[in-house]
mmCIF file of N, CA and C in Angstrom:
data_model
loop_
_atom_site.group_PDB
_atom_site.id
_atom_site.type_symbol
_atom_site.label_atom_id
_atom_site.label_comp_id
_atom_site.label_asym_id
_atom_site.label_seq_id
_atom_site.Cartn_x
_atom_site.Cartn_y
_atom_site.Cartn_z
ATOM 1 N N CYS J 2 98.091 95.965 92.971
ATOM 2 C CA CYS J 2 97.425 95.293 94.031
ATOM 3 C C CYS J 2 97.447 95.924 95.158
ATOM 4 N N TYR J 3 97.174 96.713 96.211
ATOM 5 C CA TYR J 3 97.334 96.640 97.402
ATOM 6 C C TYR J 3 97.144 96.021 98.428
ATOM 7 N N GLY J 4 96.944 95.600 99.204
ATOM 8 C CA GLY J 4 96.452 94.834 100.544
ATOM 9 C C GLY J 4 95.465 95.455 101.070
ATOM 10 N N LYS J 5 94.485 94.893 101.568
ATOM 11 C CA LYS J 5 93.522 95.342 102.073
ATOM 12 C C LYS J 5 93.606 96.107 103.538
ATOM 13 N N SER J 6 94.788 96.194 104.198
ATOM 14 C CA SER J 6 94.995 96.541 105.684
ATOM 15 C C SER J 6 95.226 98.275 104.910
ATOM 16 N N LEU J 7 95.799 98.345 103.972
ATOM 17 C CA LEU J 7 96.947 99.563 103.399
ATOM 18 C C LEU J 7 95.929 100.245 102.723
ATOM 19 N N VAL J 8 94.902 99.547 101.849
ATOM 20 C CA VAL J 8 93.905 100.985 100.966
ATOM 21 C C VAL J 8 92.590 100.736 101.971
ATOM 22 N N LYS J 9 92.266 100.387 102.667
ATOM 23 C CA LYS J 9 90.715 100.872 103.951
ATOM 24 C C LYS J 9 91.279 101.533 104.496
ATOM 25 N N ASP J 10 92.232 101.065 106.000
ATOM 26 C CA ASP J 10 91.998 101.179 107.654
ATOM 27 C C ASP J 10 93.517 102.567 106.549
ATOM 28 N N GLY J 11 94.357 102.354 106.132
ATOM 29 C CA GLY J 11 95.132 103.087 105.676
ATOM 30 C C GLY J 11 94.450 104.060 105.406
ATOM 31 N N ALA J 12 93.587 104.015 104.643
ATOM 32 C CA ALA J 12 93.185 105.860 104.062
ATOM 33 C C ALA J 12 91.603 106.241 104.942
ATOM 34 N N GLU J 13 91.364 105.557 105.812
ATOM 35 C CA GLU J 13 90.468 106.127 106.786
ATOM 36 C C GLU J 13 91.346 106.652 108.145
ATOM 37 N N LEU J 14 92.332 106.821 108.131
ATOM 38 C CA LEU J 14 93.173 106.851 109.018
ATOM 39 C C LEU J 14 94.246 107.955 108.817
ATOM 40 N N GLY J 15 93.871 108.476 107.095
ATOM 41 C CA GLY J 15 94.639 109.180 106.659
ATOM 42 C C GLY J 15 96.380 108.944 106.488
ATOM 43 N N LEU J 16 96.426 108.022 106.142
ATOM 44 C CA LEU J 16 97.542 107.516 105.652
ATOM 45 C C LEU J 16 98.689 108.570 104.494
ATOM 46 N N ILE J 17 99.400 109.826 104.698
ATOM 47 C CA ILE J 17 100.190 110.296 103.846
ATOM 48 C C ILE J 17 101.192 109.771 103.970
ATOM 49 N N TRP J 18 101.748 109.656 102.427
ATOM 50 C CA TRP J 18 103.146 109.192 102.489
ATOM 51 C C TRP J 18 104.307 110.284 102.797
ATOM 52 N N THR J 19 104.925 110.739 103.452
ATOM 53 C CA THR J 19 105.698 111.403 103.922
ATOM 54 C C THR J 19 107.418 110.642 103.648
ATOM 55 N N GLU J 20 108.572 110.862 103.748
ATOM 56 C CA GLU J 20 109.254 110.577 103.499
ATOM 57 C C GLU J 20 109.842 109.248 105.027
ATOM 58 N N GLU J 21 109.376 110.025 105.790
ATOM 59 C CA GLU J 21 109.397 109.099 106.849
ATOM 60 C C GLU J 21 108.176 108.251 106.972
ATOM 61 N N THR J 22 107.068 107.990 106.761
ATOM 62 C CA THR J 22 106.455 106.757 107.151
ATOM 63 C C THR J 22 106.589 105.808 105.453
ATOM 64 N N PHE J 23 107.501 106.275 104.364
ATOM 65 C CA PHE J 23 107.427 105.666 103.473
ATOM 66 C C PHE J 23 108.936 104.928 103.674
ATOM 67 N N SER J 24 109.582 105.505 104.584
ATOM 68 C CA SER J 24 111.161 104.817 104.568
ATOM 69 C C SER J 24 110.582 103.683 105.627
ATOM 70 N N ALA J 25 109.998 104.002 106.577
ATOM 71 C CA ALA J 25 109.170 102.990 107.368
ATOM 72 C C ALA J 25 108.559 101.724 106.802
ATOM 73 N N TYR J 26 108.028 101.934 105.858
ATOM 74 C CA TYR J 26 106.610 101.170 105.213
ATOM 75 C C TYR J 26 107.869 100.306 105.141
ATOM 76 N N VAL J 27 108.944 101.121 103.561
ATOM 77 C CA VAL J 27 109.517 99.886 102.599
ATOM 78 C C VAL J 27 110.473 98.919 103.057
ATOM 79 N N GLN J 28 110.716 99.553 104.705
ATOM 80 C CA GLN J 28 111.570 98.771 105.718
ATOM 81 C C GLN J 28 110.965 97.996 106.130
ATOM 82 N N ASP J 29 110.244 97.524 106.802
ATOM 83 C CA ASP J 29 109.047 96.303 107.311
ATOM 84 C C ASP J 29 107.916 96.742 106.920
ATOM 85 N N PRO J 30 106.909 96.262 106.031
ATOM 86 C CA PRO J 30 105.622 96.736 105.604
ATOM 87 C C PRO J 30 104.592 96.258 106.857
ATOM 88 N N LYS J 31 104.384 95.116 106.575
ATOM 89 C CA LYS J 31 103.860 94.494 108.145
ATOM 90 C C LYS J 31 103.718 94.923 109.715
ATOM 91 N N ASP J 32 105.453 95.757 109.587
ATOM 92 C CA ASP J 32 105.545 96.201 111.001
ATOM 93 C C ASP J 32 105.059 97.019 110.992
ATOM 94 N N PHE J 33 104.911 98.005 109.905
ATOM 95 C CA PHE J 33 104.567 99.372 109.736
ATOM 96 C C PHE J 33 102.769 99.420 110.104
ATOM 97 N N LEU J 34 102.625 98.463 109.372
ATOM 98 C CA LEU J 34 100.736 98.577 109.165
ATOM 99 C C LEU J 34 100.671 98.172 110.306
ATOM 100 N N LYS J 35 101.071 97.389 111.054
ATOM 101 C CA LYS J 35 100.595 96.944 112.663
ATOM 102 C C LYS J 35 100.335 98.028 113.616
ATOM 103 N N VAL J 36 101.448 98.764 113.194
ATOM 104 C CA VAL J 36 101.637 99.804 114.336
ATOM 105 C C VAL J 36 100.737 100.711 114.057
ATOM 106 N N PHE J 37 101.132 101.003 112.440
ATOM 107 C CA PHE J 37 99.943 102.566 111.998
ATOM 108 C C PHE J 37 98.519 102.391 112.309
ATOM 109 N N LEU J 38 98.085 101.130 111.778
ATOM 110 C CA LEU J 38 97.042 100.805 112.433
ATOM 111 C C LEU J 38 96.434 100.273 113.723
ATOM 112 N N ASP J 39 97.415 100.362 114.416
ATOM 113 C CA ASP J 39 97.282 99.401 115.882
ATOM 114 C C ASP J 39 96.321 98.395 115.730
ATOM 115 N N ASP J 40 96.490 97.175 114.281
ATOM 116 C CA ASP J 40 96.323 96.376 114.438
ATOM 117 C C ASP J 40 97.079 95.036 114.591
ATOM 118 N N LYS J 41 97.334 94.202 115.410
ATOM 119 C CA LYS J 41 97.937 92.893 115.417
ATOM 120 C C LYS J 41 97.957 92.251 113.904
ATOM 121 N N LYS J 42 97.183 92.048 113.193
ATOM 122 C CA LYS J 42 96.423 91.208 112.280
ATOM 123 C C LYS J 42 96.682 91.696 110.803
ATOM 124 N N ALA J 43 96.608 92.984 111.215
ATOM 125 C CA ALA J 43 97.135 93.566 109.688
ATOM 126 C C ALA J 43 98.568 92.523 109.065
ATOM 127 N N ARG J 44 98.017 93.070 107.438
ATOM 128 C CA ARG J 44 99.090 92.181 106.835
ATOM 129 C C ARG J 44 99.492 92.833 105.649
ATOM 130 N N ALA J 45 100.658 92.641 104.801
ATOM 131 C CA ALA J 45 100.644 93.425 104.108
ATOM 132 C C ALA J 45 101.572 92.924 102.571
ATOM 133 N N LYS J 46 100.986 93.238 101.564
ATOM 134 C CA LYS J 46 101.386 92.374 100.509
ATOM 135 C C LYS J 46 102.460 92.125 99.743
ATOM 136 N N MET J 47 103.371 93.741 100.234
ATOM 137 C CA MET J 47 104.518 93.347 100.127
ATOM 138 C C MET J 47 105.487 92.682 100.580
ATOM 139 N N SER J 48 106.523 91.719 100.112
ATOM 140 C CA SER J 48 107.295 90.516 100.776
ATOM 141 C C SER J 48 108.052 91.457 100.402
ATOM 142 N N PHE J 49 109.120 92.212 99.613
ATOM 143 C CA PHE J 49 110.013 92.642 99.818
ATOM 144 C C PHE J 49 110.448 94.373 100.777
ATOM 145 N N LYS J 50 111.627 93.577 101.702
ATOM 146 C CA LYS J 50 112.193 94.657 102.460
ATOM 147 C C LYS J 50 113.653 95.490 101.732
ATOM 148 N N VAL J 51 113.694 96.891 102.388
ATOM 149 C CA VAL J 51 114.752 97.679 101.641
ATOM 150 C C VAL J 51 115.430 97.719 103.248
ATOM 151 N N ARG J 52 116.490 96.891 102.781
ATOM 152 C CA ARG J 52 117.489 96.800 104.660
ATOM 153 C C ARG J 52 117.585 98.486 104.792
ATOM 154 N N LYS J 53 118.748 99.451 104.116
ATOM 155 C CA LYS J 53 119.371 100.087 105.143
ATOM 156 C C LYS J 53 117.851 101.426 104.970
ATOM 157 N N GLU J 54 117.705 102.134 105.924
ATOM 158 C CA GLU J 54 117.199 103.466 106.308
ATOM 159 C C GLU J 54 118.147 104.411 105.114
ATOM 160 N N GLU J 55 118.694 104.708 105.088
ATOM 161 C CA GLU J 55 119.500 105.337 103.556
ATOM 162 C C GLU J 55 118.830 105.077 102.491
ATOM 163 N N ASP J 56 118.850 103.733 102.520
ATOM 164 C CA ASP J 56 118.345 103.327 100.224
ATOM 165 C C ASP J 56 116.661 103.641 100.629
ATOM 166 N N ALA J 57 116.171 103.400 101.577
ATOM 167 C CA ALA J 57 114.853 103.312 101.768
ATOM 168 C C ALA J 57 114.781 105.312 101.235
ATOM 169 N N ARG J 58 115.139 105.921 102.358
ATOM 170 C CA ARG J 58 115.176 107.704 101.538
ATOM 171 C C ARG J 58 115.767 108.248 100.193
ATOM 172 N N ASN J 59 116.405 107.048 99.864
ATOM 173 C CA ASN J 59 116.752 108.174 98.626
ATOM 174 C C ASN J 59 116.093 106.955 97.856
ATOM 175 N N ILE J 60 115.417 106.136 97.828
ATOM 176 C CA ILE J 60 114.068 105.619 96.910
ATOM 177 C C ILE J 60 113.121 106.520 96.977
ATOM 178 N N TYR J 61 112.928 106.776 98.680
ATOM 179 C CA TYR J 61 111.590 108.103 98.358
ATOM 180 C C TYR J 61 112.319 109.427 97.546
ATOM 181 N N ALA J 62 113.730 109.654 97.904
ATOM 182 C CA ALA J 62 113.446 111.268 97.526
ATOM 183 C C ALA J 62 113.582 111.149 95.656
ATOM 184 N N TYR J 63 113.894 110.145 94.896
ATOM 185 C CA TYR J 63 113.548 109.247 93.828
ATOM 186 C C TYR J 63 112.693 109.746 93.346
ATOM 187 N N LEU J 64 111.970 109.167 93.669
ATOM 188 C CA LEU J 64 110.145 108.628 93.912
ATOM 189 C C LEU J 64 109.379 110.238 93.964
ATOM 190 N N TYR J 65 110.340 111.263 94.705
ATOM 191 C CA TYR J 65 109.471 112.561 94.834
ATOM 192 C C TYR J 65 109.848 113.233 93.561
ATOM 193 N N SER J 66 111.044 113.118 93.333
ATOM 194 C CA SER J 66 111.759 114.008 92.606
ATOM 195 C C SER J 66 110.968 113.702 90.950
ATOM 196 N N ILE J 67 110.295 112.439 90.855
ATOM 197 C CA ILE J 67 109.922 112.550 89.374
ATOM 198 C C ILE J 67 108.197 112.717 89.586
ATOM 199 N N GLY J 68 107.832 113.021 90.928
ATOM 200 C CA GLY J 68 106.148 112.902 90.617
ATOM 201 C C GLY J 68 105.719 113.780 89.882
ATOM 202 N N SER J 69 104.400 113.720 90.292
ATOM 203 C CA SER J 69 103.294 115.120 89.352
ATOM 204 C C SER J 69 104.502 116.540 89.644
ATOM 205 N N LYS J 70 104.180 117.272 88.275
ATOM 206 C CA LYS J 70 104.170 118.495 88.932
ATOM 207 C C LYS J 70 103.773 119.639 88.444
#
C-alpha cells in the first residue's frame, strides 16, 4: 500500500521513477516527498532507508534488469 502523498500528488506532478528519483526516494522517502511535492506535510509509508547511494543504485539496476520486457 502506498501513501496518499506518493499516489495522488506524485501522479499529478508526473513522478517518473528514474535511477536518480528512485535512489533519492529509497535513501530518505519522507524528505524526497517533501522536496518533490513541495509539501512540508508530505508523508511516506516506507520506513526503511537505504543508507548508501551505491546500494540504492544497485537496487534500481536490479529492478530495472528484471522489469517488463
